Amino acid sequence: MPLDKTYRLVPGTTIFDAEQSAKGYHLNQFCMSLMTAENRASYLADERAYLDAWPLREEQKQALLDRDLNAAMREGGNIYFLAKWGATLGLSFQQMAGSMTGMTEQEYRDMMVHGGRSVEGNRIDHAVLEAAHADRTPPAEHATVTAAVFTSHVPAIGAAIDHGKTEEPYWRPVFEGYEYAKQWETENLPDVVFLVYNDHATAFDQSIVPTFVLGTGAAYPAADEGYGPRPVPGIDGHPELAAHIAHSLIRDDFDLTLVNEMSVDHGLTVPLSLMFGDVQAWPCKVIPFHVNVVQYPVPSGDRCFRLGRALRRAIESYDRPLKVQVWGTGGMSHQLQGPRAGLINRRWDNAFLDRLIEDPAGLAQVPHLEYVEEAGSEGIELVMWLIARGAMADIDGSGEIEVKHRFYHVPASNTAVGHLILENHPRAETPAEKE
Ligand SMILES: O=C(O)c1ccc(O)c(O)c1
């Protein structure tokens, strides 16, 4: 058992973590469907038929048909979701909780009236806990961060690809800057890309404004941003690695929003097209990571940089030999609004690239105001590049980086295009250490 999941040793208790959540996703979503009177009526009219319309495992369906909440919890159900199902059957929380204890309803009620279950005799077996603490052997194999890729994600670039304009004089110099990248990717194909981007009022509108969103789902369709969805392949996620990263980052005090279902906009699909070209299927899995840079306050460069460091530890503690690239996208200088629209600052952008390579910790101290003043209101997207940079081996001293490619061009639509590939060359085969 991983040391940081010792909560599994608490007897008679199922902790609902990202792993359980993935296991019980459809079961819990089925429960949510019972929040309308109409659906409750059709469930009660024919439970089996209603359950069969959901992509549930047979064990999950049987648990509900047997009214066996312990089995439903083992199958990934969570009590607050299952309570919607219980309410549909007319059960109270007390009846539901009692049904899991092996007691009759009356016995359970009497126990509660007499002060509830005692913690005595219901604690962790401390010999087992100590054995878990003593066993600190690092995993025999682990995932590695092989490289960081940085690129703008201008939607007009996607439109130029989709409408066959890449050879036009306006676009040719932009796409030439990515020829190296496509070749490099064929030679250095990762298993997973952890893709840092910002959603542009697509999956997240003003009803919810999360700062950091980690995609823990299995698949993400390309969004319709008003011009129809881009004709690109669907994106496959990596739920297991994403769940591990969620666990590690939240334990490192980065409060993430976990999203299992969302569409992804140009912020994510344009970098994929630039790096992999016009393909029938993306050649690897993608874990989307959205950063709010639309509504202030947005996270600081320093917070992003520290998140990148924590991300590296998270990836390198995953016990499968996966090659993972971390991509930072958005930028470079651009302003899409107001009388200052069209602002481009070549000097500042190139100094940003220099410092990103040579002095990322110093660059992380640059305040928001400087991004907005020097790189335009949408230039703030560049804070996201610091997440990818923070995940590199030179930051924690475990290795070195190599600049494989650097490119800068003005303009693509309203934007300065920047692109950088940094390879990771760790010194040892051991995972990145916890600080
Ligand atoms: O330059 C542009 O047209 C443009 C539009 C939308 C974006 O999100 C962006 O980064 C650039």
Coordinates of C-alpha atoms and ligand atoms in Angstrom, one line a residue:
M1 CA 0.0 0.0 0.0
P2 CA 1.4 3.5 -0.8
L3 CA 2.4 5.2 2.4
D4 CA 0.1 8.2 1.7
K5 CA -3.0 6.0 1.3
T6 CA -2.9 4.5 4.8
Y7 CA -6.4 5.8 5.2
R8 CA -7.3 2.5 3.7
L9 CA -6.3 0.8 7.0
V10 CA -9.2 2.4 9.0
P11 CA -11.5 -0.5 9.7
G12 CA -15.0 -0.6 8.3
T13 CA -14.4 2.6 6.3
T14 CA -14.1 3.3 2.6
I15 CA -12.4 6.6 1.8
F16 CA -13.7 8.1 -1.5
D17 CA -10.5 9.1 -3.3
A18 CA -9.8 9.7 -7.0
E19 CA -9.3 6.0 -7.5
Q20 CA -12.7 5.1 -6.0
S21 CA -14.2 8.0 -7.9
A22 CA -13.0 6.6 -11.2
K23 CA -14.3 3.2 -10.3
G24 CA -17.7 4.5 -9.3
Y25 CA -18.1 7.3 -11.9
H26 CA -21.1 5.9 -13.7
L27 CA -22.7 4.5 -10.6
N28 CA -22.6 7.9 -8.9
Q29 CA -23.8 9.7 -12.0
F30 CA -26.7 7.3 -12.2
C31 CA -27.6 8.3 -8.6
M32 CA -27.5 12.0 -9.7
S33 CA -30.0 11.2 -12.4
L34 CA -32.5 10.5 -9.6
M35 CA -32.8 14.1 -8.8
T36 CA -35.9 14.6 -10.8
A37 CA -39.4 13.2 -10.0
E38 CA -39.7 11.9 -13.5
N39 CA -36.5 9.8 -13.4
R40 CA -37.4 8.5 -9.9
A41 CA -40.8 7.3 -11.2
S42 CA -39.2 5.5 -14.2
Y43 CA -36.6 3.9 -12.0
L44 CA -39.2 2.6 -9.6
A45 CA -41.4 1.4 -12.5
D46 CA -38.6 -0.9 -13.7
E47 CA -35.3 -0.8 -11.8
R48 CA -33.5 -3.4 -14.0
A49 CA -34.4 -1.6 -17.3
Y50 CA -33.3 1.8 -15.9
L51 CA -30.0 0.4 -14.7
D52 CA -29.4 -1.4 -18.0
A53 CA -29.5 2.0 -19.7
W54 CA -26.4 3.1 -17.8
P55 CA -22.9 1.8 -18.6
L56 CA -22.6 0.1 -15.2
R57 CA -20.7 -3.1 -14.3
E58 CA -23.0 -6.0 -13.4
E59 CA -21.6 -6.0 -9.9
Q60 CA -22.8 -2.4 -9.5
K61 CA -26.3 -3.1 -10.8
Q62 CA -26.5 -6.2 -8.5
A63 CA -25.4 -4.2 -5.5
L64 CA -28.4 -1.8 -6.0
L65 CA -30.9 -4.5 -6.8
D66 CA -29.8 -6.4 -3.6
R67 CA -30.0 -3.1 -1.6
D68 CA -26.4 -3.8 -0.6
L69 CA -24.8 -0.5 0.2
N70 CA -21.5 -2.0 1.3
A71 CA -21.2 -3.7 -2.1
A72 CA -22.1 -0.4 -3.8
M73 CA -19.4 1.4 -1.9
R74 CA -16.8 -1.3 -2.8
E75 CA -17.8 -0.6 -6.4
G76 CA -17.0 3.1 -6.1
G77 CA -20.3 4.5 -4.9
N78 CA -20.1 7.4 -2.4
I79 CA -22.7 7.8 0.3
Y80 CA -23.8 11.3 -0.7
F81 CA -24.5 10.1 -4.3
L82 CA -26.1 6.8 -3.1
A83 CA -28.3 8.9 -0.8
K84 CA -30.2 10.0 -3.9
W85 CA -30.9 6.4 -4.7
G86 CA -31.8 5.7 -1.1
A87 CA -34.2 8.7 -1.0
T88 CA -35.9 7.3 -4.2
L89 CA -36.6 4.1 -2.2
G90 CA -37.8 6.2 0.8
L91 CA -34.8 5.5 3.0
S92 CA -33.4 7.9 5.5
F93 CA -29.6 8.4 6.1
Q94 CA -30.0 6.5 9.4
Q95 CA -31.7 3.6 7.6
M96 CA -29.0 3.6 4.9
A97 CA -26.1 3.8 7.4
G98 CA -27.6 1.2 9.6
S99 CA -28.1 -1.2 6.7
M100 CA -24.3 -1.4 6.3
T101 CA -23.6 -2.5 9.9
G102 CA -25.1 -6.0 10.1
M103 CA -27.6 -4.7 12.7
T104 CA -31.3 -4.5 12.4
E105 CA -32.8 -1.0 12.0
Q106 CA -34.0 -1.0 15.6
E107 CA -30.6 -2.2 17.0
Y108 CA -28.8 0.5 15.1
R109 CA -31.3 3.2 16.3
D110 CA -30.8 2.0 19.9
M111 CA -27.1 2.1 19.6
M112 CA -27.2 5.7 18.3
V113 CA -29.6 6.7 21.1
H114 CA -27.1 5.2 23.6
G115 CA -24.3 7.5 22.4
G116 CA -23.3 5.9 19.1
R117 CA -20.5 3.4 18.2
S118 CA -17.4 3.6 20.3
V119 CA -14.0 4.3 18.7
E120 CA -12.6 1.6 21.1
G121 CA -12.1 -1.5 19.0
N122 CA -12.6 0.4 15.8
R123 CA -9.1 1.9 15.4
I124 CA -6.4 1.1 12.9
D125 CA -4.3 -2.0 13.6
H126 CA -1.1 -0.1 14.6
A127 CA 1.2 -3.0 13.8
V128 CA 0.0 -2.9 10.2
L129 CA 0.3 0.9 10.1
E130 CA 3.9 0.8 11.5
A131 CA 4.8 -1.9 8.9
A132 CA 3.4 0.4 6.2
H133 CA 5.6 3.3 7.5
A134 CA 8.7 1.0 7.7
D135 CA 8.3 -0.1 4.1
R136 CA 9.6 2.9 2.2
T137 CA 11.1 1.1 -0.8
P138 CA 10.8 3.4 -3.9
P139 CA 8.9 1.8 -6.8
A140 CA 11.1 -0.5 -9.0
E141 CA 9.9 1.5 -12.0
H142 CA 8.4 4.9 -12.4
A143 CA 7.2 7.5 -14.8
T144 CA 9.6 10.2 -16.0
V145 CA 9.2 13.7 -17.3
T146 CA 11.2 13.5 -20.6
A147 CA 10.7 17.1 -21.9
A148 CA 8.9 20.3 -21.7
V149 CA 7.3 21.9 -24.7
F150 CA 6.1 25.5 -24.9
T151 CA 3.9 27.0 -27.5
S152 CA 1.3 29.6 -28.3
H153 CA -2.2 28.3 -29.0
V154 CA -3.8 30.9 -31.3
P155 CA -7.1 29.6 -32.7
A156 CA -6.4 31.1 -36.1
I157 CA -3.5 28.6 -36.4
G158 CA -6.0 25.8 -36.0
A159 CA -8.3 27.4 -38.6
A160 CA -5.3 27.7 -41.0
I161 CA -4.6 24.0 -40.7
D162 CA -8.2 23.0 -40.9
H163 CA -8.8 25.1 -44.1
G164 CA -5.6 24.1 -45.9
K165 CA -3.9 27.5 -45.7
T166 CA -0.6 26.4 -44.2
E167 CA 1.3 27.1 -47.4
E168 CA 0.0 30.7 -47.8
P169 CA 2.6 33.4 -47.5
Y170 CA 1.1 34.7 -44.3
W171 CA 1.1 31.3 -42.6
R172 CA 4.2 29.6 -44.1
P173 CA 6.7 31.2 -41.7
V174 CA 4.6 30.2 -38.7
F175 CA 4.3 26.5 -39.7
E176 CA 8.0 26.4 -40.7
G177 CA 8.8 27.1 -37.1
Y178 CA 7.1 23.9 -36.1
E179 CA 8.7 21.5 -38.7
Y180 CA 11.5 20.6 -36.2
A181 CA 8.8 19.9 -33.5
K182 CA 7.0 17.4 -35.7
Q183 CA 10.1 15.5 -36.5
W184 CA 11.3 15.6 -32.9
E185 CA 8.0 14.3 -31.6
T186 CA 8.2 11.2 -34.0
E187 CA 11.6 10.5 -32.5
N188 CA 10.6 11.2 -28.9
L189 CA 7.0 10.2 -28.7
P190 CA 5.7 10.3 -25.1
D191 CA 3.1 7.9 -23.6
V192 CA 1.3 10.9 -22.1
V193 CA 1.3 14.7 -22.6
F194 CA 0.4 16.7 -19.5
L195 CA -1.0 19.7 -21.4
V196 CA -1.3 23.0 -19.5
Y197 CA -3.7 25.4 -21.2
N198 CA -6.5 27.8 -20.4
D199 CA -10.1 27.2 -21.4
H200 CA -11.4 30.3 -23.1
A201 CA -15.0 30.5 -21.8
T202 CA -15.8 27.1 -23.4
A203 CA -16.0 24.4 -20.8
F204 CA -16.1 26.9 -18.0
D205 CA -18.4 29.9 -18.1
Q206 CA -19.3 32.3 -15.4
S207 CA -21.2 29.7 -13.5
I208 CA -18.0 28.2 -12.2
V209 CA -14.5 29.7 -12.2
P210 CA -12.0 27.1 -10.9
T211 CA -8.3 28.2 -10.7
F212 CA -6.7 24.9 -11.5
V213 CA -8.6 22.1 -13.3
L214 CA -7.1 18.6 -13.7
G215 CA -8.8 16.4 -16.3
T216 CA -9.3 12.9 -14.7
G217 CA -11.6 11.6 -17.4
A218 CA -11.2 9.0 -20.1
A219 CA -11.9 11.1 -23.1
Y220 CA -12.4 14.8 -24.1
P221 CA -14.2 15.9 -27.3
A222 CA -13.1 19.0 -29.2
A223 CA -15.4 21.8 -28.4
D224 CA -17.6 23.9 -30.7
E225 CA -16.5 27.4 -30.1
G226 CA -19.0 28.9 -32.5
Y227 CA -17.3 27.9 -35.8
G228 CA -18.2 24.2 -35.3
P229 CA -15.8 21.7 -33.6
R230 CA -12.3 21.5 -35.2
P231 CA -12.1 18.4 -37.4
V232 CA -9.4 16.8 -35.2
P233 CA -9.4 13.4 -33.5
G234 CA -11.0 12.9 -30.0
I235 CA -8.6 13.2 -27.1
D236 CA -8.0 10.1 -24.9
G237 CA -7.1 10.9 -21.3
H238 CA -5.1 8.8 -18.8
P239 CA -7.5 8.5 -15.8
E240 CA -5.1 6.3 -13.7
L241 CA -2.1 8.7 -14.0
A242 CA -4.4 11.7 -13.6
A243 CA -5.8 10.2 -10.4
H244 CA -2.3 9.7 -9.0
I245 CA -1.3 13.3 -9.9
A246 CA -4.5 14.6 -8.3
H247 CA -3.7 12.7 -5.1
S248 CA -0.1 13.9 -5.0
L249 CA -0.7 17.5 -5.9
I250 CA -3.6 17.9 -3.4
R251 CA -1.4 16.3 -0.7
D252 CA 1.1 18.9 -1.6
D253 CA -1.5 21.6 -0.9
F254 CA -2.5 22.5 -4.5
D255 CA -6.3 22.7 -4.3
L256 CA -7.4 21.4 -7.7
T257 CA -10.8 21.0 -9.3
L258 CA -11.1 17.5 -10.8
V259 CA -13.1 17.3 -13.9
N260 CA -14.2 14.0 -15.5
E261 CA -16.2 15.4 -18.4
M262 CA -15.4 18.4 -20.4
S263 CA -14.9 19.5 -24.0
V264 CA -11.5 21.1 -24.8
D265 CA -11.0 24.2 -26.9
H266 CA -8.3 25.7 -29.1
G267 CA -6.1 26.1 -26.1
L268 CA -5.6 22.4 -26.1
T269 CA -6.2 21.2 -29.7
V270 CA -4.0 23.8 -31.5
P271 CA -0.8 22.7 -29.7
L272 CA -1.6 19.1 -30.5
S273 CA -2.0 20.0 -34.2
L274 CA 1.2 22.0 -34.1
M275 CA 3.3 19.3 -32.5
F276 CA 1.8 16.1 -34.1
G277 CA 0.4 17.5 -37.4
D278 CA -2.7 16.5 -39.3
V279 CA -3.2 12.9 -37.9
Q280 CA -6.0 10.4 -37.9
A281 CA -5.6 9.7 -34.1
W282 CA -3.4 11.5 -31.6
P283 CA -0.3 9.3 -31.0
C284 CA -0.5 9.5 -27.2
K285 CA -2.8 10.1 -24.2
V286 CA -3.4 13.6 -23.0
I287 CA -4.1 14.9 -19.4
P288 CA -5.6 18.4 -19.7
F289 CA -4.8 20.9 -17.1
H290 CA -6.7 24.2 -17.2
V291 CA -5.5 27.4 -15.5
N292 CA -7.8 30.3 -15.0
V293 CA -6.2 33.3 -16.7
V294 CA -9.5 34.8 -17.8
Q295 CA -11.0 36.3 -14.5
Y296 CA -8.8 38.0 -11.9
P297 CA -7.3 37.1 -9.6
V298 CA -5.3 34.6 -11.6
P299 CA -2.5 32.5 -10.1
S300 CA 0.9 34.1 -9.9
G301 CA 3.9 32.9 -11.9
D302 CA 5.5 31.7 -8.7
R303 CA 2.5 29.6 -7.7
C304 CA 2.5 28.1 -11.2
F305 CA 6.3 27.4 -10.9
R306 CA 5.8 25.7 -7.6
L307 CA 3.0 23.7 -9.0
G308 CA 5.3 22.5 -11.8
R309 CA 7.8 21.3 -9.2
A310 CA 5.1 19.4 -7.3
L311 CA 3.9 18.0 -10.7
R312 CA 7.3 16.5 -11.4
R313 CA 7.3 14.7 -8.0
A314 CA 3.8 13.5 -8.7
I315 CA 4.7 12.1 -12.1
E316 CA 7.9 10.6 -11.0
S317 CA 6.3 8.7 -8.1
Y318 CA 3.8 6.9 -10.5
D319 CA 4.8 3.3 -10.5
R320 CA 4.7 2.6 -14.3
P321 CA 7.5 3.4 -16.8
L322 CA 5.6 6.0 -18.7
K323 CA 7.3 8.8 -20.7
V324 CA 5.5 12.1 -19.9
Q325 CA 6.0 15.4 -21.6
V326 CA 4.7 18.5 -19.9
W327 CA 3.5 21.3 -22.3
G328 CA 3.0 24.9 -21.3
T329 CA 0.8 26.8 -23.8
G330 CA -0.7 30.2 -24.5
G331 CA 1.0 33.6 -25.1
M332 CA 3.2 35.2 -26.2
S333 CA 2.4 38.9 -26.1
H334 CA -1.1 39.8 -27.3
Q335 CA -4.0 41.9 -26.4
L336 CA -7.4 41.1 -27.8
Q337 CA -9.4 43.9 -26.3
G338 CA -9.8 47.7 -26.1
P339 CA -7.9 50.6 -27.8
R340 CA -4.6 48.8 -26.9
A341 CA -5.5 45.7 -28.9
G342 CA -2.7 44.4 -31.1
L343 CA 0.1 45.1 -28.6
I344 CA 3.2 43.1 -29.4
N345 CA 6.5 43.4 -27.4
R346 CA 9.3 41.5 -29.1
R347 CA 11.9 42.5 -26.6
W348 CA 9.9 41.5 -23.6
D349 CA 8.9 38.1 -25.2
N350 CA 12.5 37.3 -26.1
A351 CA 13.7 38.2 -22.7
F352 CA 10.9 36.0 -21.3
L353 CA 12.3 33.1 -23.4
D354 CA 15.9 33.8 -22.2
R355 CA 14.8 33.8 -18.6
L356 CA 12.6 30.8 -19.0
I357 CA 15.7 28.9 -20.0
E358 CA 18.3 30.4 -17.8
D359 CA 16.5 31.9 -14.8
P360 CA 13.1 30.4 -14.3
A361 CA 13.0 30.9 -10.5
G362 CA 13.7 34.7 -11.1
L363 CA 11.2 34.8 -13.9
A364 CA 8.6 33.3 -11.6
Q365 CA 8.9 36.5 -9.4
V366 CA 7.5 38.7 -12.2
P367 CA 4.2 40.2 -11.0
H368 CA 0.9 40.1 -13.0
L369 CA 1.1 43.8 -13.7
E370 CA 4.3 43.4 -15.7
Y371 CA 2.7 40.7 -17.9
V372 CA -0.3 42.9 -18.6
E373 CA 1.7 46.1 -19.1
E374 CA 4.5 44.7 -21.2
A375 CA 2.8 41.6 -22.9
G376 CA -0.8 42.8 -23.2
S377 CA -3.9 41.6 -21.3
E378 CA -3.9 38.2 -22.8
G379 CA -0.1 37.9 -22.4
I380 CA -0.9 36.8 -18.9
E381 CA -1.3 33.3 -20.4
L382 CA 2.5 33.0 -20.2
V383 CA 2.3 32.2 -16.4
M384 CA 1.2 28.8 -17.5
W385 CA 4.6 28.2 -19.1
L386 CA 6.1 28.3 -15.7
I387 CA 4.2 25.1 -14.7
A388 CA 6.0 23.1 -17.5
R389 CA 9.3 24.8 -16.6
G390 CA 9.0 23.9 -13.0
A391 CA 8.7 20.2 -13.9
M392 CA 12.2 20.1 -15.4
A393 CA 15.2 18.3 -13.9
D394 CA 17.5 21.3 -13.4
I395 CA 15.1 22.9 -11.0
D396 CA 15.5 20.4 -8.3
G397 CA 19.1 19.7 -9.2
S398 CA 18.4 16.1 -10.3
G399 CA 19.7 16.7 -13.8
E400 CA 20.2 19.1 -16.7
I401 CA 18.1 20.4 -19.5
E402 CA 19.0 20.8 -23.2
V403 CA 17.4 23.4 -25.5
K404 CA 16.4 21.5 -28.6
H405 CA 14.5 24.2 -30.4
R406 CA 13.5 27.9 -30.1
F407 CA 11.3 29.8 -32.4
Y408 CA 9.6 33.3 -32.4
H409 CA 7.5 34.9 -35.0
V410 CA 5.1 37.9 -35.3
P411 CA 2.2 37.8 -36.1
A412 CA -0.4 35.0 -36.0
S413 CA -3.6 36.9 -36.0
N414 CA -3.2 39.3 -33.0
T415 CA -0.5 37.3 -31.4
A416 CA 3.3 36.8 -31.2
V417 CA 4.1 33.1 -31.6
G418 CA 6.7 31.6 -29.3
H419 CA 7.9 28.0 -29.2
L420 CA 10.5 26.1 -27.2
I421 CA 11.5 22.5 -26.6
L422 CA 13.5 21.6 -23.6
E423 CA 14.7 18.0 -23.0
N424 CA 15.2 16.6 -19.5
H425 CA 18.4 14.8 -18.8
P426 CA 18.2 13.5 -15.3
R427 CA 21.5 12.4 -13.7
A428 CA 20.1 9.3 -11.9
E429 CA 17.3 6.8 -12.4
T430 CA 15.8 7.6 -9.1
P431 CA 12.5 9.4 -8.9
A432 CA 12.4 13.2 -8.1
E433 CA 12.6 13.5 -4.3
K434 CA 10.0 15.0 -2.0
E435 CA 11.3 18.3 -0.6
Ligands
LIG1 O1 -4.8 36.3 -31.8 C1 -5.9 35.8 -31.8 O2 -6.7 35.9 -32.7 C2 -6.3 35.0 -30.6 C3 -7.6 34.8 -30.3 C4 -8.0 34.0 -29.2 C5 -6.9 33.5 -28.3 O3 -7.2 32.8 -27.3 C6 -5.6 33.8 -28.6 O4 -4.7 33.3 -27.7 C7 -5.3 34.5 -29.7

